[in-house]
Amino acid sequence: MNINAIICTRDRNNVTQTTDKLLKYLISCGVKIFLMSGAKSIFAAYKSAFEKIDPADDDIVIFCHDDIEIRETPENFKKKLSDLLNLPETGFVGPAGTAHLGENAVWWDMDVWTAGKHHGKVLHINPQGHEYVTFYGKPDDVVVLDGLFLAAKGKTIREVGLDKPDYFEGVWDFYDIHYTSQAFLKGFTNKVLNIEILHNSRGELVGRDSWHKNREAFIKNNKLPLKLEE
């Protein structure tokens, strides 16, 4: 079983310190890295790299942001990743998601969060540069996952597909909700991966017009809510 990581970055020849640290960490884990830049969309980047990798059915493929830090020993990281993905029902795994995607298609919706439907945790950095933990809930099965880190087996990804839906106008947003919801609708079980990840971002993407347009398009073209059976 091989582990591959596909990472999009602005300039592959001049990466940030955060990205450089991530790459070195993944290399220490024995992960083969495909660093992508200059693609027309995140969908195109992921699909192009996946086709170049042409992974075996049981190989693991990671899709992750370039501004994260994984705080696990390489041994723990590989074990936790493979243990979950070796379960036959598993679709995608990631550090945070929800078991109930409501009609607004915002996975971190506060009302759903208060109802105890969110799972996982992510470390963030506030405007003053201090770290804090966003704890959503204990690791569990979910319907969709956040896209800062996603992983799945090669066979699963082929069945789900990586193409951008025609109804998406934006080319960099809502890919995570699309991919993981498609896995759920195809009968896979998405799962929260219990690992510690620092995300050097405060979620500014929600201020982009393309995020809102893709969210609206997703709502119009999908039957919501999506939720696990209780």
PDB file of C-alpha atoms in Angstrom:
ATOM      1  CA  MET A   1       0.000   0.000   0.000  1.00  0.00           C
ATOM      2  CA  ASN A   2       1.393   3.362  -1.085  1.00  0.00           C
ATOM      3  CA  ILE A   3       0.426   6.762   0.309  1.00  0.00           C
ATOM      4  CA  ASN A   4       0.330   9.770  -2.034  1.00  0.00           C
ATOM      5  CA  ALA A   5      -0.452  13.422  -1.307  1.00  0.00           C
ATOM      6  CA  ILE A   6      -1.774  15.953  -3.804  1.00  0.00           C
ATOM      7  CA  ILE A   7      -1.242  19.524  -2.640  1.00  0.00           C
ATOM      8  CA  CYS A   8      -2.114  22.736  -4.505  1.00  0.00           C
ATOM      9  CA  THR A   9       0.128  25.749  -3.935  1.00  0.00           C
ATOM     10  CA  ARG A  10       0.596  29.149  -5.555  1.00  0.00           C
ATOM     11  CA  ASP A  11       4.241  28.706  -6.596  1.00  0.00           C
ATOM     12  CA  ARG A  12       5.788  25.257  -6.359  1.00  0.00           C
ATOM     13  CA  ASN A  13       9.286  26.735  -6.776  1.00  0.00           C
ATOM     14  CA  ASN A  14       8.927  29.235  -3.923  1.00  0.00           C
ATOM     15  CA  VAL A  15       6.900  27.639  -1.139  1.00  0.00           C
ATOM     16  CA  THR A  16       6.256  29.147   2.285  1.00  0.00           C
ATOM     17  CA  GLN A  17       7.936  27.916   5.454  1.00  0.00           C
ATOM     18  CA  THR A  18       4.657  26.280   6.473  1.00  0.00           C
ATOM     19  CA  THR A  19       4.411  24.385   3.205  1.00  0.00           C
ATOM     20  CA  ASP A  20       8.066  23.385   3.344  1.00  0.00           C
ATOM     21  CA  LYS A  21       7.558  21.987   6.848  1.00  0.00           C
ATOM     22  CA  LEU A  22       4.483  20.053   5.674  1.00  0.00           C
ATOM     23  CA  LEU A  23       6.362  18.567   2.729  1.00  0.00           C
ATOM     24  CA  LYS A  24       9.255  17.479   4.921  1.00  0.00           C
ATOM     25  CA  TYR A  25       6.846  15.890   7.385  1.00  0.00           C
ATOM     26  CA  LEU A  26       5.026  13.931   4.678  1.00  0.00           C
ATOM     27  CA  ILE A  27       8.324  12.772   3.218  1.00  0.00           C
ATOM     28  CA  SER A  28       9.299  11.506   6.683  1.00  0.00           C
ATOM     29  CA  CYS A  29       6.076   9.476   6.626  1.00  0.00           C
ATOM     30  CA  GLY A  30       7.046   7.868   3.329  1.00  0.00           C
ATOM     31  CA  VAL A  31       4.374   9.790   1.417  1.00  0.00           C
ATOM     32  CA  LYS A  32       4.947  10.528  -2.263  1.00  0.00           C
ATOM     33  CA  ILE A  33       4.103  14.177  -2.910  1.00  0.00           C
ATOM     34  CA  PHE A  34       2.536  15.753  -5.975  1.00  0.00           C
ATOM     35  CA  LEU A  35       2.769  19.543  -5.620  1.00  0.00           C
ATOM     36  CA  MET A  36       0.443  21.277  -8.051  1.00  0.00           C
ATOM     37  CA  SER A  37       0.423  24.915  -9.193  1.00  0.00           C
ATOM     38  CA  GLY A  38      -0.956  26.813 -12.148  1.00  0.00           C
ATOM     39  CA  ALA A  39      -4.088  24.677 -12.519  1.00  0.00           C
ATOM     40  CA  LYS A  40      -7.334  26.204 -13.762  1.00  0.00           C
ATOM     41  CA  SER A  41      -9.245  24.810 -10.801  1.00  0.00           C
ATOM     42  CA  ILE A  42      -8.734  22.685  -7.729  1.00  0.00           C
ATOM     43  CA  PHE A  43     -10.881  20.042  -9.401  1.00  0.00           C
ATOM     44  CA  ALA A  44      -8.582  19.996 -12.437  1.00  0.00           C
ATOM     45  CA  ALA A  45      -5.466  19.896 -10.258  1.00  0.00           C
ATOM     46  CA  TYR A  46      -6.704  16.986  -8.181  1.00  0.00           C
ATOM     47  CA  LYS A  47      -7.927  15.036 -11.198  1.00  0.00           C
ATOM     48  CA  SER A  48      -4.751  15.605 -13.228  1.00  0.00           C
ATOM     49  CA  ALA A  49      -2.466  14.522 -10.376  1.00  0.00           C
ATOM     50  CA  PHE A  50      -4.650  11.530  -9.540  1.00  0.00           C
ATOM     51  CA  GLU A  51      -4.499  10.318 -13.128  1.00  0.00           C
ATOM     52  CA  LYS A  52      -0.696  10.705 -13.123  1.00  0.00           C
ATOM     53  CA  ILE A  53      -0.437   8.718  -9.910  1.00  0.00           C
ATOM     54  CA  ASP A  54      -2.833   6.044 -11.191  1.00  0.00           C
ATOM     55  CA  PRO A  55      -2.972   4.516  -7.707  1.00  0.00           C
ATOM     56  CA  ALA A  56      -3.807   0.893  -7.028  1.00  0.00           C
ATOM     57  CA  ASP A  57      -7.223   0.270  -5.507  1.00  0.00           C
ATOM     58  CA  ASP A  58      -5.764  -0.039  -1.988  1.00  0.00           C
ATOM     59  CA  ASP A  59      -3.335   2.882  -2.263  1.00  0.00           C
ATOM     60  CA  ILE A  60      -4.167   5.949  -0.180  1.00  0.00           C
ATOM     61  CA  VAL A  61      -4.443   9.395  -1.749  1.00  0.00           C
ATOM     62  CA  ILE A  62      -4.404  12.542   0.392  1.00  0.00           C
ATOM     63  CA  PHE A  63      -5.805  15.889  -0.779  1.00  0.00           C
ATOM     64  CA  CYS A  64      -4.741  18.697   1.545  1.00  0.00           C
ATOM     65  CA  HIS A  65      -4.114  22.416   1.859  1.00  0.00           C
ATOM     66  CA  ASP A  66      -0.556  23.715   1.760  1.00  0.00           C
ATOM     67  CA  ASP A  67      -0.967  25.733   4.979  1.00  0.00           C
ATOM     68  CA  ILE A  68      -1.400  22.939   7.511  1.00  0.00           C
ATOM     69  CA  GLU A  69       0.861  21.343  10.091  1.00  0.00           C
ATOM     70  CA  ILE A  70       0.242  17.715  11.074  1.00  0.00           C
ATOM     71  CA  ARG A  71       1.163  17.127  14.694  1.00  0.00           C
ATOM     72  CA  GLU A  72       1.408  13.358  14.908  1.00  0.00           C
ATOM     73  CA  THR A  73       4.439  11.116  14.882  1.00  0.00           C
ATOM     74  CA  PRO A  74       4.869   9.565  11.434  1.00  0.00           C
ATOM     75  CA  GLU A  75       4.068   6.143  12.917  1.00  0.00           C
ATOM     76  CA  ASN A  76       0.822   7.320  14.536  1.00  0.00           C
ATOM     77  CA  PHE A  77      -0.199   9.246  11.440  1.00  0.00           C
ATOM     78  CA  LYS A  78       0.230   6.273   9.113  1.00  0.00           C
ATOM     79  CA  LYS A  79      -1.450   3.861  11.540  1.00  0.00           C
ATOM     80  CA  LYS A  80      -4.489   6.057  12.189  1.00  0.00           C
ATOM     81  CA  LEU A  81      -4.872   6.764   8.481  1.00  0.00           C
ATOM     82  CA  SER A  82      -4.573   3.141   7.358  1.00  0.00           C
ATOM     83  CA  ASP A  83      -6.698   1.748  10.211  1.00  0.00           C
ATOM     84  CA  LEU A  84      -9.714   3.842   9.191  1.00  0.00           C
ATOM     85  CA  LEU A  85      -9.250   3.518   5.443  1.00  0.00           C
ATOM     86  CA  ASN A  86      -8.835  -0.245   5.631  1.00  0.00           C
ATOM     87  CA  LEU A  87     -12.393  -0.568   6.906  1.00  0.00           C
ATOM     88  CA  PRO A  88     -14.413  -1.749   3.881  1.00  0.00           C
ATOM     89  CA  GLU A  89     -17.191   0.792   4.344  1.00  0.00           C
ATOM     90  CA  THR A  90     -14.960   3.874   4.633  1.00  0.00           C
ATOM     91  CA  GLY A  91     -15.196   6.620   2.040  1.00  0.00           C
ATOM     92  CA  PHE A  92     -13.196   9.749   2.865  1.00  0.00           C
ATOM     93  CA  VAL A  93     -11.515  10.546   6.158  1.00  0.00           C
ATOM     94  CA  GLY A  94     -10.573  13.952   7.543  1.00  0.00           C
ATOM     95  CA  PRO A  95     -10.160  15.820  10.833  1.00  0.00           C
ATOM     96  CA  ALA A  96     -13.573  17.520  10.974  1.00  0.00           C
ATOM     97  CA  GLY A  97     -17.065  17.209   9.556  1.00  0.00           C
ATOM     98  CA  THR A  98     -20.752  16.828  10.312  1.00  0.00           C
ATOM     99  CA  ALA A  99     -23.311  14.043  10.467  1.00  0.00           C
ATOM    100  CA  HIS A 100     -26.019  16.483   9.324  1.00  0.00           C
ATOM    101  CA  LEU A 101     -25.613  18.834   6.363  1.00  0.00           C
ATOM    102  CA  GLY A 102     -28.566  21.186   6.573  1.00  0.00           C
ATOM    103  CA  GLU A 103     -30.494  23.024   3.906  1.00  0.00           C
ATOM    104  CA  ASN A 104     -28.015  25.931   3.983  1.00  0.00           C
ATOM    105  CA  ALA A 105     -25.169  23.510   3.026  1.00  0.00           C
ATOM    106  CA  VAL A 106     -22.845  25.074   5.623  1.00  0.00           C
ATOM    107  CA  TRP A 107     -21.259  22.121   7.364  1.00  0.00           C
ATOM    108  CA  TRP A 108     -20.155  24.075  10.466  1.00  0.00           C
ATOM    109  CA  ASP A 109     -23.640  25.574  11.009  1.00  0.00           C
ATOM    110  CA  MET A 110     -23.936  26.614  14.661  1.00  0.00           C
ATOM    111  CA  ASP A 111     -27.435  25.214  15.220  1.00  0.00           C
ATOM    112  CA  VAL A 112     -26.319  21.791  13.990  1.00  0.00           C
ATOM    113  CA  TRP A 113     -23.162  22.122  16.064  1.00  0.00           C
ATOM    114  CA  THR A 114     -25.231  22.867  19.189  1.00  0.00           C
ATOM    115  CA  ALA A 115     -27.310  19.777  18.421  1.00  0.00           C
ATOM    116  CA  GLY A 116     -24.157  17.660  18.702  1.00  0.00           C
ATOM    117  CA  LYS A 117     -23.913  16.641  15.042  1.00  0.00           C
ATOM    118  CA  HIS A 118     -20.389  17.933  14.355  1.00  0.00           C
ATOM    119  CA  HIS A 119     -17.289  15.828  14.939  1.00  0.00           C
ATOM    120  CA  GLY A 120     -13.536  16.299  15.108  1.00  0.00           C
ATOM    121  CA  LYS A 121     -11.221  19.180  15.928  1.00  0.00           C
ATOM    122  CA  VAL A 122      -8.844  21.588  14.179  1.00  0.00           C
ATOM    123  CA  LEU A 123      -6.242  23.946  15.613  1.00  0.00           C
ATOM    124  CA  HIS A 124      -6.308  27.513  14.300  1.00  0.00           C
ATOM    125  CA  ILE A 125      -4.359  30.746  14.768  1.00  0.00           C
ATOM    126  CA  ASN A 126      -6.148  33.922  15.861  1.00  0.00           C
ATOM    127  CA  PRO A 127      -5.340  37.443  14.550  1.00  0.00           C
ATOM    128  CA  GLN A 128      -2.883  37.898  17.427  1.00  0.00           C
ATOM    129  CA  GLY A 129      -0.946  34.820  16.318  1.00  0.00           C
ATOM    130  CA  HIS A 130      -2.051  32.579  19.190  1.00  0.00           C
ATOM    131  CA  GLU A 131      -3.192  29.011  18.686  1.00  0.00           C
ATOM    132  CA  TYR A 132      -6.608  27.795  19.770  1.00  0.00           C
ATOM    133  CA  VAL A 133      -8.542  24.573  19.321  1.00  0.00           C
ATOM    134  CA  THR A 134     -11.885  24.417  17.536  1.00  0.00           C
ATOM    135  CA  PHE A 135     -13.474  21.298  19.025  1.00  0.00           C
ATOM    136  CA  TYR A 136     -16.512  20.148  17.076  1.00  0.00           C
ATOM    137  CA  GLY A 137     -17.164  16.858  18.844  1.00  0.00           C
ATOM    138  CA  LYS A 138     -15.767  13.378  19.363  1.00  0.00           C
ATOM    139  CA  PRO A 139     -14.550  11.541  16.247  1.00  0.00           C
ATOM    140  CA  ASP A 140     -17.383   9.677  14.543  1.00  0.00           C
ATOM    141  CA  ASP A 141     -19.072   8.923  11.221  1.00  0.00           C
ATOM    142  CA  VAL A 142     -20.151  11.949   9.166  1.00  0.00           C
ATOM    143  CA  VAL A 143     -21.802  12.788   5.852  1.00  0.00           C
ATOM    144  CA  VAL A 144     -19.342  15.509   4.762  1.00  0.00           C
ATOM    145  CA  LEU A 145     -15.841  16.610   5.754  1.00  0.00           C
ATOM    146  CA  ASP A 146     -13.880  19.841   5.661  1.00  0.00           C
ATOM    147  CA  GLY A 147     -11.360  20.022   2.820  1.00  0.00           C
ATOM    148  CA  LEU A 148      -8.224  21.112   4.683  1.00  0.00           C
ATOM    149  CA  PHE A 149      -7.286  17.407   4.711  1.00  0.00           C
ATOM    150  CA  LEU A 150      -9.083  14.560   2.958  1.00  0.00           C
ATOM    151  CA  ALA A 151      -7.913  11.035   2.222  1.00  0.00           C
ATOM    152  CA  ALA A 152      -9.409   7.975   0.561  1.00  0.00           C
ATOM    153  CA  LYS A 153      -8.432   4.760  -1.187  1.00  0.00           C
ATOM    154  CA  GLY A 154      -7.780   4.839  -4.925  1.00  0.00           C
ATOM    155  CA  LYS A 155     -10.785   2.622  -5.624  1.00  0.00           C
ATOM    156  CA  THR A 156     -13.099   4.910  -3.687  1.00  0.00           C
ATOM    157  CA  ILE A 157     -11.915   8.036  -5.474  1.00  0.00           C
ATOM    158  CA  ARG A 158     -12.437   6.417  -8.887  1.00  0.00           C
ATOM    159  CA  GLU A 159     -16.000   5.522  -7.941  1.00  0.00           C
ATOM    160  CA  VAL A 160     -16.774   8.984  -6.587  1.00  0.00           C
ATOM    161  CA  GLY A 161     -15.012  10.940  -9.351  1.00  0.00           C
ATOM    162  CA  LEU A 162     -13.046  14.188  -9.207  1.00  0.00           C
ATOM    163  CA  ASP A 163     -14.700  16.217 -11.976  1.00  0.00           C
ATOM    164  CA  LYS A 164     -16.106  19.657 -11.241  1.00  0.00           C
ATOM    165  CA  PRO A 165     -19.906  19.702 -11.466  1.00  0.00           C
ATOM    166  CA  ASP A 166     -21.113  21.760 -14.407  1.00  0.00           C
ATOM    167  CA  TYR A 167     -23.324  23.787 -12.076  1.00  0.00           C
ATOM    168  CA  PHE A 168     -20.350  25.135 -10.075  1.00  0.00           C
ATOM    169  CA  GLU A 169     -19.295  28.579 -11.281  1.00  0.00           C
ATOM    170  CA  GLY A 170     -16.361  28.948  -8.886  1.00  0.00           C
ATOM    171  CA  VAL A 171     -13.297  26.797  -9.529  1.00  0.00           C
ATOM    172  CA  TRP A 172     -11.742  26.647  -6.046  1.00  0.00           C
ATOM    173  CA  ASP A 173     -14.666  26.261  -3.664  1.00  0.00           C
ATOM    174  CA  PHE A 174     -17.017  23.601  -2.274  1.00  0.00           C
ATOM    175  CA  TYR A 175     -15.011  20.704  -3.704  1.00  0.00           C
ATOM    176  CA  ASP A 176     -14.854  19.100  -0.254  1.00  0.00           C
ATOM    177  CA  ILE A 177     -18.618  19.118   0.259  1.00  0.00           C
ATOM    178  CA  HIS A 178     -19.142  17.811  -3.274  1.00  0.00           C
ATOM    179  CA  TYR A 179     -16.614  14.967  -3.041  1.00  0.00           C
ATOM    180  CA  THR A 180     -17.592  13.769   0.415  1.00  0.00           C
ATOM    181  CA  SER A 181     -21.343  14.077  -0.119  1.00  0.00           C
ATOM    182  CA  GLN A 182     -21.013  12.061  -3.331  1.00  0.00           C
ATOM    183  CA  ALA A 183     -19.157   9.364  -1.402  1.00  0.00           C
ATOM    184  CA  PHE A 184     -21.942   9.346   1.190  1.00  0.00           C
ATOM    185  CA  LEU A 185     -24.656   9.139  -1.482  1.00  0.00           C
ATOM    186  CA  LYS A 186     -22.845   6.222  -3.110  1.00  0.00           C
ATOM    187  CA  GLY A 187     -23.051   4.257   0.125  1.00  0.00           C
ATOM    188  CA  PHE A 188     -19.662   4.961   1.661  1.00  0.00           C
ATOM    189  CA  THR A 189     -19.223   6.035   5.277  1.00  0.00           C
ATOM    190  CA  ASN A 190     -17.104   9.134   5.729  1.00  0.00           C
ATOM    191  CA  LYS A 191     -15.211   9.210   9.026  1.00  0.00           C
ATOM    192  CA  VAL A 192     -13.421  11.727  11.217  1.00  0.00           C
ATOM    193  CA  LEU A 193      -9.733  10.962  11.552  1.00  0.00           C
ATOM    194  CA  ASN A 194      -8.496  11.568  15.079  1.00  0.00           C
ATOM    195  CA  ILE A 195      -5.318  13.496  14.311  1.00  0.00           C
ATOM    196  CA  GLU A 196      -4.066  16.919  15.390  1.00  0.00           C
ATOM    197  CA  ILE A 197      -3.802  19.436  12.554  1.00  0.00           C
ATOM    198  CA  LEU A 198      -2.981  23.122  12.773  1.00  0.00           C
ATOM    199  CA  HIS A 199      -4.621  25.126   9.989  1.00  0.00           C
ATOM    200  CA  ASN A 200      -2.871  28.439   9.368  1.00  0.00           C
ATOM    201  CA  SER A 201      -6.081  30.038   8.137  1.00  0.00           C
ATOM    202  CA  ARG A 202      -9.116  31.636   9.762  1.00  0.00           C
ATOM    203  CA  GLY A 203     -11.599  30.602   7.064  1.00  0.00           C
ATOM    204  CA  GLU A 204     -11.542  33.722   4.915  1.00  0.00           C
ATOM    205  CA  LEU A 205     -12.839  31.703   1.956  1.00  0.00           C
ATOM    206  CA  VAL A 206     -16.432  32.236   3.113  1.00  0.00           C
ATOM    207  CA  GLY A 207     -16.015  35.879   2.125  1.00  0.00           C
ATOM    208  CA  ARG A 208     -15.404  34.999  -1.509  1.00  0.00           C
ATOM    209  CA  ASP A 209     -18.207  35.412  -4.016  1.00  0.00           C
ATOM    210  CA  SER A 210     -17.307  32.098  -5.645  1.00  0.00           C
ATOM    211  CA  TRP A 211     -17.826  30.245  -2.347  1.00  0.00           C
ATOM    212  CA  HIS A 212     -21.320  31.687  -1.987  1.00  0.00           C
ATOM    213  CA  LYS A 213     -22.181  31.034  -5.633  1.00  0.00           C
ATOM    214  CA  ASN A 214     -21.038  27.418  -5.426  1.00  0.00           C
ATOM    215  CA  ARG A 215     -22.935  26.955  -2.170  1.00  0.00           C
ATOM    216  CA  GLU A 216     -26.123  28.277  -3.769  1.00  0.00           C
ATOM    217  CA  ALA A 217     -25.591  26.023  -6.785  1.00  0.00           C
ATOM    218  CA  PHE A 218     -25.017  23.027  -4.534  1.00  0.00           C
ATOM    219  CA  ILE A 219     -28.268  23.727  -2.685  1.00  0.00           C
ATOM    220  CA  LYS A 220     -30.212  23.974  -5.942  1.00  0.00           C
ATOM    221  CA  ASN A 221     -28.782  20.755  -7.353  1.00  0.00           C
ATOM    222  CA  ASN A 222     -28.836  18.498  -4.304  1.00  0.00           C
ATOM    223  CA  LYS A 223     -31.542  17.203  -2.014  1.00  0.00           C
ATOM    224  CA  LEU A 224     -30.873  18.522   1.475  1.00  0.00           C
ATOM    225  CA  PRO A 225     -30.558  17.837   4.322  1.00  0.00           C
ATOM    226  CA  LEU A 226     -28.072  14.969   4.131  1.00  0.00           C
ATOM    227  CA  LYS A 227     -27.867  13.064   7.394  1.00  0.00           C
ATOM    228  CA  LEU A 228     -26.929   9.755   8.927  1.00  0.00           C
ATOM    229  CA  GLU A 229     -29.716   7.448   9.959  1.00  0.00           C
ATOM    230  CA  GLU A 230     -30.315   7.488  13.692  1.00  0.00           C
TER     231      GLU A 230
END
